[in-house]
């Protein structure tokens, strides 16, 4: 049975940059996102360049049943997933009481539920195979509470704590978990989060190629928490020294300036 790396959110930003790095190292890939046309373009490009097998699954992972459908499909096709990259996710910039509740629920379903369900199904197989690697994409937002993006920050704190707990449980099965905590990164994120000043966010943001390169290198080494870049390291350290309330107030100022 051929081995595969499954990557969610494979069509743009950090996910797409990770896709290219895994492909370059000749991993066979299962790519998931909603945009079928983009997935097929990527598939054609990578199969031609690297001669790897690329399976695309166009799917909305914020629909809860789809995580199991994705897992069943990979079983049906006899694809052995040895690396799982839970990257798909998005944010929302709004005062909580004014947010659209449907978008908030979609965020909870994608950022937390889909990630948890996919991890559950594939981690069980990895245990059976006595090998596996999982990379869960969190954020620097995991280190503090973020007024005006409260649910997003909390969803990333969930990813962080869940993944650290899982890493402890899975060590005995030779399944390693890594958590990636990017800071502001120049992707479609700011647009989808409906930031007022999308351009100024992107102006100072890190390129996704750089975030992916650091993530890929550290993931391969089995590092647990991957803080890409100096600013993220500073925030992860600094938030340990300040009160949670102080950190939340500082982040409130920044996040509120982005609300439309
Ligand atoms: N950019 C940042 O500043 C930043 C910072 C910290 C953490 N992160 C995290 O990094 C991860 C990747 O985000 P990004 O910045 O690279 O954003 P992005 O450019 O918007 O990429 C998001 C990817 O997820 C896919 N996706 C979105 N909704 C989906 C759904 N319902 N079902 C399946 N796939 C879906 C998108 O493809 P389709 O639209 O085709 O579905 C796309 O491939 C996210 O978890 C994000 O929270 C980003």
XYZ file of N, CA and C and ligand atoms in Angstrom:
828
model
N 0.846 -1.193 0.000
C 0.000 0.000 0.000
C 0.888 1.252 0.000
N 0.596 2.187 -0.918
C 1.410 3.398 -0.973
C 1.127 4.326 0.202
N 2.157 5.030 0.631
C 2.008 5.964 1.759
C 1.708 7.373 1.240
N 0.880 8.088 2.001
C 0.432 9.422 1.579
C 0.528 10.433 2.708
N 0.702 11.703 2.302
C 0.586 12.839 3.222
C -0.705 13.561 2.879
N -1.582 13.704 3.869
C -2.865 14.379 3.628
C -2.779 15.815 4.143
N -3.094 16.766 3.268
C -3.005 18.189 3.647
C -4.346 18.880 3.420
N -4.894 19.471 4.480
C -6.140 20.232 4.321
C -5.791 21.705 4.101
N -6.651 22.391 3.367
C -6.368 23.795 3.046
C -5.177 23.891 2.112
N -5.204 23.030 1.085
C -4.019 22.844 0.228
C -3.944 23.823 -0.932
N -4.980 24.655 -1.128
C -5.023 25.451 -2.355
C -4.406 26.840 -2.238
N -4.157 27.311 -0.999
C -3.566 28.648 -0.915
C -2.770 28.821 0.375
N -2.030 29.925 0.447
C -1.337 30.319 1.672
C -0.353 29.297 2.211
N -0.356 29.113 3.499
C 0.607 28.239 4.181
C 0.445 26.792 3.711
N -0.809 26.363 3.559
C -1.076 24.987 3.127
C -0.465 24.692 1.769
N -0.652 25.604 0.841
C -0.123 25.398 -0.516
C 1.405 25.359 -0.507
N 2.016 26.226 0.307
C 3.490 26.222 0.393
C 3.989 24.908 0.996
N 3.246 24.382 1.952
C 3.621 23.080 2.534
C 3.483 21.977 1.487
N 2.410 22.048 0.714
C 2.182 21.064 -0.352
C 3.419 20.960 -1.242
N 3.944 22.117 -1.656
C 5.085 22.123 -2.579
C 6.320 21.493 -1.935
N 6.505 21.726 -0.629
C 7.684 21.162 0.049
C 7.577 19.643 0.174
N 6.390 19.152 0.509
C 6.213 17.689 0.598
C 6.374 17.051 -0.781
N 5.851 17.736 -1.804
C 5.933 17.193 -3.171
C 7.387 17.101 -3.635
N 8.150 18.130 -3.314
C 9.565 18.175 -3.703
C 10.320 16.986 -3.108
N 9.909 16.574 -1.925
C 10.547 15.412 -1.286
C 9.864 14.096 -1.675
N 9.026 14.177 -2.705
C 8.428 12.981 -3.327
C 7.392 12.256 -2.467
N 6.761 12.975 -1.553
C 5.635 12.364 -0.835
C 4.442 12.282 -1.783
N 3.731 11.176 -1.779
C 2.434 11.138 -2.459
C 1.451 11.943 -1.621
N 0.520 12.627 -2.293
C -0.303 13.596 -1.565
C -1.804 13.376 -1.727
N -2.527 13.654 -0.643
C -3.990 13.776 -0.715
C -4.275 15.234 -0.351
N -4.864 15.965 -1.288
C -5.072 17.401 -1.088
C -6.551 17.714 -0.929
N -6.871 18.469 0.103
C -8.274 18.780 0.396
C -8.475 20.291 0.512
N -9.516 20.771 -0.143
C -9.987 22.164 -0.026
C -11.316 22.200 -0.772
N -11.970 23.370 -0.806
C -13.278 23.404 -1.495
C -13.146 23.644 -2.995
N -12.099 24.354 -3.413
C -11.989 24.774 -4.813
C -11.416 23.652 -5.701
N -12.323 22.968 -6.388
C -11.941 21.788 -7.190
C -10.991 22.149 -8.328
N -11.272 23.283 -8.981
C -10.456 23.693 -10.128
C -9.001 23.926 -9.697
N -8.834 24.648 -8.585
C -7.482 24.926 -8.082
C -6.792 23.631 -7.680
N -7.541 22.730 -7.049
C -6.953 21.447 -6.625
C -6.423 20.687 -7.826
N -7.203 20.678 -8.907
C -6.783 19.948 -10.105
C -5.583 20.591 -10.785
N -5.555 21.937 -10.774
C -4.376 22.651 -11.318
C -3.125 22.242 -10.557
N -3.225 22.226 -9.242
C -2.075 21.869 -8.393
C -1.672 20.419 -8.653
N -2.674 19.561 -8.749
C -2.408 18.137 -9.022
C -1.628 17.971 -10.326
N -2.107 18.611 -11.389
C -1.444 18.474 -12.694
C -0.016 18.985 -12.654
N 0.163 20.119 -12.000
C 1.491 20.714 -11.898
C 2.455 19.782 -11.135
N 2.003 19.252 -9.990
C 2.911 18.452 -9.155
C 3.204 17.068 -9.735
N 2.207 16.479 -10.376
C 2.451 15.142 -10.951
C 3.464 15.264 -12.100
N 3.308 16.348 -12.862
C 4.237 16.547 -13.979
C 5.652 16.829 -13.477
N 5.753 17.708 -12.461
C 7.079 18.116 -11.953
C 7.782 16.997 -11.200
N 7.050 16.264 -10.370
C 7.716 15.341 -9.430
C 7.367 13.868 -9.635
N 6.437 13.566 -10.511
C 6.069 12.176 -10.767
C 5.457 11.473 -9.554
N 4.856 12.252 -8.670
C 4.228 11.647 -7.480
C 2.746 11.399 -7.748
N 2.109 10.610 -6.874
C 0.673 10.426 -7.012
C -0.042 11.498 -6.188
N -0.946 12.222 -6.806
C -1.709 13.258 -6.093
C -3.193 12.963 -6.230
N -3.848 12.779 -5.078
C -5.291 12.537 -5.067
C -5.953 13.798 -4.532
N -6.927 14.343 -5.261
C -7.581 15.550 -4.746
C -8.997 15.219 -4.275
N -9.358 15.832 -3.162
C -10.711 15.643 -2.629
C -11.324 17.027 -2.375
N -12.161 17.497 -3.326
C -12.826 18.778 -3.099
C -13.905 18.600 -2.032
N -13.803 19.353 -0.962
C -14.702 19.081 0.152
C -14.754 20.265 1.106
N -15.932 20.564 1.619
C -16.067 21.587 2.660
C -15.955 20.900 4.019
N -14.840 21.111 4.676
C -14.607 20.410 5.948
C -15.349 21.042 7.124
N -16.007 22.190 6.884
C -16.798 22.754 7.986
C -18.140 22.027 8.099
N -18.417 21.145 7.145
C -19.596 20.272 7.259
C -19.127 19.022 8.007
N -19.655 18.833 9.185
C -19.073 17.868 10.120
C -18.966 16.453 9.557
N -19.995 15.974 8.871
C -19.956 14.600 8.351
C -18.810 14.404 7.353
N -18.310 15.504 6.772
C -17.299 15.362 5.723
C -15.954 14.826 6.208
N -15.623 15.034 7.465
C -14.343 14.491 7.971
C -14.358 12.965 7.867
N -15.478 12.363 8.273
C -15.592 10.900 8.195
C -15.659 10.451 6.732
N -16.355 11.249 5.909
C -16.446 10.910 4.472
C -15.061 10.925 3.840
N -14.251 11.893 4.213
C -12.881 11.982 3.691
C -12.078 10.756 4.124
N -12.199 10.417 5.400
C -11.481 9.244 5.916
C -11.935 7.976 5.180
N -13.245 7.820 5.035
C -13.779 6.623 4.353
C -13.286 6.548 2.909
N -13.217 7.715 2.275
C -12.776 7.731 0.871
C -11.320 7.277 0.757
N -10.485 7.732 1.665
C -9.073 7.335 1.594
C -8.915 5.839 1.894
N -9.792 5.301 2.760
C -9.758 3.846 3.051
C -10.185 3.051 1.810
N -11.274 3.544 1.218
C -11.826 2.914 0.010
C -10.772 2.829 -1.102
N -9.990 3.925 -1.227
C -8.963 3.985 -2.279
C -7.664 3.300 -1.846
N -7.687 2.755 -0.600
C -6.525 2.023 -0.096
C -5.286 2.919 0.053
N -5.505 4.146 0.486
C -4.390 5.082 0.655
C -3.978 5.095 2.130
N -2.723 4.850 2.379
C -2.250 4.805 3.765
C -1.711 6.182 4.164
N -2.444 6.856 5.059
C -2.033 8.207 5.467
C -1.023 8.105 6.616
N 0.209 8.487 6.344
C 1.247 8.418 7.386
C 1.571 9.804 7.957
N 1.201 10.837 7.199
C 1.346 12.201 7.723
C 0.037 12.940 7.481
N -0.434 13.621 8.519
C -1.676 14.392 8.411
C -1.367 15.846 8.754
N -1.718 16.755 7.840
C -1.475 18.182 8.069
C -2.835 18.873 8.143
N -3.273 19.175 9.366
C -4.547 19.860 9.581
C -4.295 21.356 9.521
N -4.439 21.920 8.328
C -4.081 23.322 8.120
C -5.299 24.220 7.861
N -6.366 23.681 7.244
C -7.514 24.523 6.865
C -8.080 25.245 8.092
N -8.308 26.532 7.924
C -8.872 27.314 9.024
C -9.052 28.745 8.583
N -9.838 29.506 9.341
C -9.987 30.935 9.033
C -10.372 31.707 10.286
N -10.290 33.041 10.190
C -10.643 33.900 11.315
C -11.787 34.827 10.971
N -12.196 35.624 11.961
C -13.281 36.576 11.721
C -13.045 37.787 12.622
N -13.102 38.961 12.011
C -12.796 40.178 12.741
C -14.094 40.924 13.041
N -14.508 40.891 14.304
C -15.767 41.562 14.664
C -15.923 41.588 16.189
N -16.708 42.562 16.668
C -17.095 42.523 18.077
C -18.046 41.341 18.217
N -17.821 40.494 19.215
C -18.535 39.217 19.252
C -20.049 39.368 19.049
N -20.649 40.304 19.756
C -22.120 40.405 19.661
C -22.601 40.889 18.287
N -21.661 41.419 17.499
C -22.035 41.846 16.143
C -21.573 40.880 15.053
N -20.890 39.800 15.446
C -20.412 38.825 14.446
C -21.613 38.104 13.836
N -21.382 37.540 12.647
C -22.446 36.710 12.065
C -22.322 35.331 12.701
N -23.379 34.894 13.338
C -23.291 33.654 14.112
C -23.051 32.433 13.207
N -23.534 32.516 11.962
C -23.307 31.386 11.053
C -21.810 31.246 10.741
N -21.126 32.384 10.562
C -19.685 32.345 10.259
C -18.894 31.852 11.493
N -19.347 32.285 12.671
C -18.693 31.843 13.916
C -18.813 30.319 14.038
N -19.996 29.805 13.772
C -20.193 28.345 13.879
C -19.379 27.588 12.844
N -19.286 28.178 11.645
C -18.486 27.541 10.580
C -17.012 27.498 11.007
N -16.559 28.561 11.654
C -15.173 28.622 12.130
C -14.911 27.560 13.204
N -15.848 27.450 14.126
C -15.716 26.429 15.179
C -15.681 25.040 14.540
N -16.548 24.831 13.561
C -16.644 23.514 12.920
C -15.382 23.173 12.124
N -14.792 24.173 11.471
C -13.579 23.907 10.678
C -12.329 23.883 11.571
N -12.119 24.982 12.324
C -10.854 25.130 13.069
C -10.694 24.072 14.167
N -11.822 23.663 14.758
C -11.709 22.719 15.879
C -12.296 21.339 15.578
N -13.566 21.312 15.127
C -14.226 19.999 14.994
C -13.612 19.156 13.881
N -13.403 19.748 12.709
C -12.840 18.960 11.606
C -11.440 18.477 11.973
N -10.648 19.386 12.558
C -9.281 19.018 12.970
C -9.316 17.858 13.981
N -10.236 17.926 14.899
C -10.335 16.877 15.937
C -10.776 15.551 15.324
N -11.786 15.616 14.458
C -12.303 14.375 13.846
C -11.268 13.703 12.946
N -10.611 14.499 12.109
C -9.593 13.913 11.215
C -8.454 13.324 12.036
N -8.057 14.032 13.074
C -6.989 13.521 13.946
C -7.429 12.186 14.560
N -8.672 12.121 15.003
C -9.182 10.901 15.640
C -9.082 9.694 14.701
N -9.603 9.851 13.485
C -9.635 8.706 12.560
C -8.213 8.277 12.156
N -7.390 9.257 11.751
C -6.069 8.877 11.242
C -5.109 8.485 12.368
N -5.269 9.074 13.551
C -4.377 8.705 14.659
C -4.595 7.244 15.052
N -5.825 6.775 14.936
C -6.094 5.354 15.223
C -5.365 4.440 14.247
N -5.383 4.812 12.960
C -4.649 4.023 11.960
C -3.145 4.094 12.213
N -2.675 5.282 12.563
C -1.239 5.462 12.822
C -0.797 4.601 14.003
N -1.651 4.490 14.993
C -1.346 3.628 16.141
C -1.185 2.173 15.663
N -2.133 1.730 14.839
C -2.073 0.360 14.295
C -0.782 0.134 13.509
N -0.395 1.161 12.733
C 0.802 1.052 11.883
C 2.101 1.292 12.647
N 1.960 1.674 13.912
C 3.121 2.001 14.774
C 3.977 3.120 14.188
N 3.357 3.992 13.409
C 4.064 5.156 12.872
C 3.057 6.203 12.398
N 3.401 7.452 12.657
C 2.570 8.527 12.109
C 3.080 9.883 12.553
N 2.759 10.894 11.759
C 3.139 12.284 12.076
C 1.933 13.174 11.813
N 1.616 14.031 12.767
C 0.484 14.965 12.584
C 0.978 16.388 12.844
N 0.630 17.299 11.930
C 0.930 18.721 12.133
C -0.398 19.466 12.210
N -0.681 20.035 13.380
C -1.902 20.817 13.540
C -1.550 22.300 13.510
N -2.199 23.028 12.607
C -1.871 24.455 12.479
C -2.711 25.271 13.464
N -2.005 25.845 14.427
C -2.614 26.729 15.409
C -2.265 28.155 14.992
N -1.799 28.977 15.929
C -1.477 30.376 15.622
C -0.787 30.980 16.833
N -0.137 32.111 16.619
C 0.380 32.879 17.754
C -0.793 33.304 18.648
N -1.983 33.359 18.037
C -3.207 33.710 18.778
C -3.502 32.732 19.914
N -2.885 31.555 19.862
C -3.118 30.551 20.908
C -2.564 30.991 22.256
N -1.633 31.951 22.233
C -0.943 32.329 23.467
C -1.689 33.361 24.302
N -2.771 33.921 23.754
C -3.481 34.961 24.501
C -4.945 35.034 24.086
N -5.730 35.761 24.888
C -7.133 35.993 24.518
C -7.166 37.182 23.563
N -8.034 37.128 22.570
C -8.024 38.172 21.530
C -9.366 38.823 21.317
N -9.694 39.846 22.153
C -10.959 40.550 21.928
C -11.079 41.023 20.478
N -12.273 41.011 19.951
C -12.607 41.351 18.551
C -12.183 40.268 17.560
N -11.613 39.193 18.058
C -11.403 37.966 17.264
C -11.449 36.810 18.265
N -12.314 36.959 19.248
C -12.276 36.078 20.420
C -12.421 34.597 20.124
N -13.356 34.263 19.228
C -13.602 32.843 18.946
C -12.414 32.264 18.180
N -11.867 33.051 17.250
C -10.698 32.574 16.485
C -9.533 32.286 17.430
N -9.200 33.249 18.308
C -8.079 33.054 19.235
C -8.334 31.813 20.105
N -9.563 31.692 20.575
C -9.893 30.545 21.446
C -9.786 29.234 20.667
N -10.172 29.270 19.386
C -10.098 28.032 18.581
C -8.642 27.588 18.434
N -7.738 28.557 18.333
C -6.321 28.209 18.165
C -5.691 27.768 19.490
N -6.213 28.308 20.608
C -5.754 27.830 21.926
C -6.201 26.373 22.119
N -7.394 26.074 21.629
C -7.888 24.684 21.665
C -6.949 23.765 20.888
N -6.602 24.196 19.679
C -5.715 23.372 18.837
C -4.399 23.106 19.576
N -3.864 24.151 20.180
C -2.592 24.025 20.903
C -2.719 23.027 22.073
N -3.680 23.231 22.941
C -3.772 22.392 24.151
C -4.170 20.960 23.835
N -5.088 20.808 22.906
C -5.495 19.461 22.480
C -4.290 18.709 21.911
N -3.515 19.406 21.091
C -2.406 18.745 20.397
C -1.278 18.379 21.360
N -1.024 19.242 22.336
C 0.032 18.922 23.314
C -0.393 17.694 24.135
N -1.656 17.661 24.522
C -2.165 16.504 25.288
C -2.043 15.228 24.449
N -2.429 15.345 23.198
C -2.387 14.183 22.300
C -0.950 13.691 22.088
N -0.036 14.641 22.014
C 1.377 14.278 21.812
C 1.852 13.382 22.957
N 1.428 13.710 24.160
C 1.829 12.907 25.330
C 1.220 11.511 25.222
N -0.065 11.438 24.860
C -0.744 10.135 24.754
C -0.162 9.261 23.642
N 0.206 9.876 22.532
C 0.555 9.098 21.332
C 2.026 8.715 21.247
N 2.837 9.269 22.148
C 4.300 9.020 22.080
C 4.589 7.517 22.092
N 3.862 6.779 22.936
C 4.136 5.332 23.075
C 3.783 4.533 21.820
N 3.032 5.135 20.924
C 2.666 4.448 19.670
C 3.553 4.885 18.498
N 4.582 5.670 18.794
C 5.453 6.214 17.745
C 4.682 7.129 16.777
N 3.719 7.855 17.336
C 3.005 8.870 16.548
C 3.370 10.222 17.152
N 4.002 11.058 16.324
C 4.445 12.369 16.829
C 3.505 13.471 16.363
N 3.273 14.415 17.246
C 2.388 15.541 16.926
C 3.223 16.825 16.961
N 2.989 17.704 15.987
C 3.600 19.032 16.004
C 2.496 20.077 15.896
N 2.792 21.243 16.451
C 1.825 22.352 16.392
C 2.541 23.548 15.793
N 1.950 24.113 14.732
C 2.543 25.293 14.097
C 1.792 26.548 14.548
N 2.550 27.549 15.004
C 1.936 28.789 15.501
C 2.404 29.994 14.695
N 1.885 30.182 13.489
C 2.350 31.328 12.696
C 1.890 32.651 13.300
N 2.683 33.688 13.072
C 2.242 35.055 13.328
C 1.585 35.550 12.052
N 1.322 36.878 11.952
C 0.703 37.408 10.736
C 1.443 36.956 9.476
N 0.712 36.347 8.560
C 1.309 35.774 7.352
C 0.513 36.264 6.144
N 1.260 36.595 5.081
C 0.632 37.211 3.902
C -0.066 36.148 3.041
N -1.308 35.880 3.378
C -2.117 34.886 2.650
C -3.491 35.506 2.416
N -4.470 34.669 2.152
C -5.834 35.162 1.977
C -6.537 35.353 3.332
N -5.793 35.091 4.407
C -6.371 35.103 5.753
C -7.072 36.434 6.084
N -6.344 37.567 5.887
C -6.881 38.885 6.270
C -8.154 39.204 5.492
N -8.178 38.797 4.232
C -9.349 39.038 3.391
C -10.546 38.239 3.915
N -10.299 36.954 4.172
C -11.396 36.092 4.635
C -11.872 36.480 6.031
N -10.942 37.056 6.838
C -11.330 37.487 8.192
C -12.004 38.858 8.157
N -12.096 39.436 6.944
C -12.741 40.737 6.717
C -12.076 41.866 7.504
N -10.727 41.916 7.476
C -10.013 43.014 8.122
C -10.274 44.308 7.353
N -10.438 45.400 8.108
C -10.632 46.707 7.486
C -9.357 47.100 6.713
N -8.219 46.913 7.382
C -6.934 47.330 6.802
C -6.122 46.117 6.333
N -6.768 45.334 5.482
C -6.153 44.121 4.916
C -4.737 44.381 4.383
N -4.580 45.501 3.670
C -3.279 45.783 3.045
C -2.189 46.064 4.050
N -2.543 46.809 5.111
C -1.485 47.119 6.082
C -1.128 45.873 6.896
N -2.087 44.979 7.118
C -1.775 43.682 7.775
C -0.780 42.917 6.904
N -1.077 42.853 5.628
C -0.240 42.066 4.721
C 1.133 42.693 4.481
N 1.196 44.038 4.607
C 2.456 44.743 4.372
C 3.543 44.264 5.344
N 3.153 44.059 6.594
C 4.148 43.672 7.603
C 4.150 42.168 7.884
N 3.305 41.446 7.163
C 3.184 40.004 7.429
C 4.323 39.225 6.778
N 4.605 38.059 7.360
C 5.659 37.177 6.834
C 5.136 36.455 5.593
N 6.052 36.145 4.674
C 5.625 35.408 3.480
C 5.302 33.966 3.859
N 4.247 33.402 3.265
C 3.881 32.022 3.622
C 4.973 31.004 3.296
N 5.787 31.310 2.258
C 6.899 30.413 1.902
C 7.833 30.243 3.092
N 8.083 31.364 3.792
C 9.031 31.331 4.918
C 8.444 30.533 6.091
N 7.169 30.797 6.372
C 6.499 30.075 7.479
C 6.512 28.573 7.181
N 6.179 28.232 5.942
C 6.105 26.809 5.566
C 7.484 26.147 5.628
N 8.505 26.891 5.205
C 9.861 26.326 5.193
C 10.315 25.975 6.616
N 10.073 26.902 7.541
C 10.451 26.653 8.943
C 9.615 25.489 9.490
N 8.317 25.545 9.206
C 7.401 24.504 9.712
C 7.821 23.127 9.214
N 8.133 23.062 7.941
C 8.465 21.776 7.317
C 9.723 21.170 7.952
N 10.728 22.030 8.110
C 12.013 21.575 8.671
C 11.815 21.060 10.109
N 11.092 21.832 10.909
C 10.900 21.459 12.326
C 9.959 20.258 12.453
N 8.971 20.200 11.586
C 8.027 19.069 11.602
C 8.773 17.771 11.319
N 9.666 17.831 10.360
C 10.457 16.635 10.011
C 11.330 16.184 11.165
N 11.738 17.160 11.986
C 12.561 16.810 13.152
C 11.687 16.364 14.333
N 10.366 16.447 14.171
C 9.445 16.007 15.228
C 9.279 17.003 16.355
N 9.557 18.301 16.069
C 9.422 19.315 17.123
C 7.961 19.470 17.536
N 7.715 19.621 18.834
C 6.328 19.708 19.315
C 5.687 21.055 18.958
N 6.248 22.145 19.472
C 5.647 23.461 19.187
C 6.586 24.247 18.276
N 6.066 24.648 17.130
C 6.877 25.355 16.137
C 6.435 26.822 16.107
N 7.299 27.707 16.616
C 7.035 29.145 16.613
C 7.891 29.766 15.519
N 7.328 30.013 14.334
C 8.177 30.481 13.233
C 8.481 31.979 13.330
N 9.735 32.303 13.577
C 10.156 33.712 13.551
C 10.282 34.330 14.930
N 11.046 35.427 14.965
C 11.399 36.092 16.221
C 10.167 36.648 16.947
N 9.259 37.298 16.195
C 8.101 37.948 16.832
C 7.226 36.916 17.547
N 7.024 35.793 16.894
C 6.190 34.743 17.516
C 6.872 34.205 18.776
N 8.163 34.018 18.691
C 8.914 33.531 19.870
C 8.783 34.534 21.015
N 8.889 35.828 20.665
C 8.793 36.891 21.676
C 7.404 36.880 22.325
N 6.358 36.746 21.518
C 4.994 36.743 22.066
C 4.772 35.507 22.936
N 5.262 34.361 22.463
C 5.045 33.130 23.241
C 5.752 33.230 24.588
N 6.889 33.918 24.617
C 7.630 34.088 25.875
C 7.011 35.214 26.707
N 6.763 36.340 26.026
C 6.256 37.528 26.721
C 4.922 37.304 27.416
N 4.040 36.542 26.775
C 2.710 36.325 27.372
C 2.798 35.475 28.647
N 3.915 34.780 28.825
C 4.092 34.009 30.071
C 4.440 34.939 31.234
N 4.968 36.123 30.904
C 5.430 37.045 31.949
C 4.380 38.087 32.328
N 3.350 38.251 31.497
C 2.345 39.281 31.779
C 1.034 38.623 32.225
N 0.123 39.437 32.766
C -1.184 38.873 33.160
C -2.009 38.648 31.891
N -2.921 37.714 31.952
C -3.773 37.408 30.795
C -4.623 38.629 30.415
N -5.029 39.386 31.467
C -5.860 40.566 31.226
C -5.068 41.641 30.470
N -3.819 41.836 30.877
C -2.963 42.837 30.217
C -2.766 42.458 28.738
N -2.452 41.172 28.511
C -2.216 40.714 27.131
C -3.487 40.881 26.286
N -4.642 40.588 26.894
C -5.920 40.708 26.165
C -6.194 42.165 25.802
N -5.875 43.086 26.735
C -6.113 44.520 26.457
C -5.239 45.000 25.309
N -3.982 44.565 25.299
C -3.076 44.959 24.214
C -3.602 44.423 22.877
N -4.018 43.173 22.887
C -4.485 42.588 21.623
C -5.830 43.190 21.202
N -6.631 43.653 22.185
C -7.915 44.297 21.856
C -7.695 45.529 20.996
N -6.697 46.326 21.367
C -6.422 47.564 20.631
C -6.119 47.268 19.170
N -5.243 46.301 18.972
C -4.829 45.949 17.612
C -5.994 45.354 16.819
N -6.685 44.407 17.428
C -7.777 43.727 16.711
C -8.940 44.679 16.409
N -9.243 45.584 17.354
C -10.365 46.507 17.147
C -10.087 47.447 15.981
N -8.802 47.774 15.786
C -8.462 48.678 14.673
C -8.688 48.009 13.320
N -8.885 46.710 13.331
C -9.097 45.981 12.066
C -10.568 45.705 11.781
N -11.440 46.001 12.752
C -12.866 45.715 12.543
C -13.455 46.728 11.567
N -14.166 46.250 10.568
C -14.763 47.129 9.542
C -15.883 47.976 10.119
N -2.253 34.019 7.625
C -2.092 34.262 8.911
O -1.809 35.405 9.335
C -2.197 33.117 9.892
C -1.648 33.281 11.168
C -1.750 32.243 12.085
C -2.379 31.063 11.736
N -2.917 30.924 10.500
C -3.600 29.658 10.187
O -2.989 29.070 9.060
C -3.916 28.186 8.426
C -3.888 28.428 6.922
O -4.380 29.717 6.657
P -3.760 30.698 5.560
O -3.294 31.903 6.249
O -2.831 29.979 4.688
O -5.128 31.120 4.813
P -5.684 30.930 3.328
O -4.705 31.445 2.336
O -7.037 31.540 3.383
O -5.792 29.339 3.150
C -6.820 28.591 3.742
C -6.923 27.248 3.053
O -7.958 26.493 3.700
C -8.948 26.087 2.726
N -10.264 26.116 3.362
C -10.910 27.192 3.873
N -12.117 26.844 4.311
C -12.259 25.508 4.074
C -13.294 24.563 4.290
N -14.462 24.931 4.834
N -13.103 23.288 3.914
C -11.931 22.895 3.335
N -10.906 23.753 3.116
C -11.074 25.039 3.478
C -8.814 27.119 1.598
O -9.226 26.598 0.344
P -10.709 26.723 -0.252
O -11.125 28.142 -0.095
O -10.540 26.252 -1.671
O -11.562 25.774 0.531
C -7.312 27.349 1.586
O -6.684 26.314 0.865
C -5.276 28.466 9.086
O -5.564 27.447 10.022
C -5.061 29.787 9.793
O -5.901 29.951 10.903
C -2.832 31.927 9.557
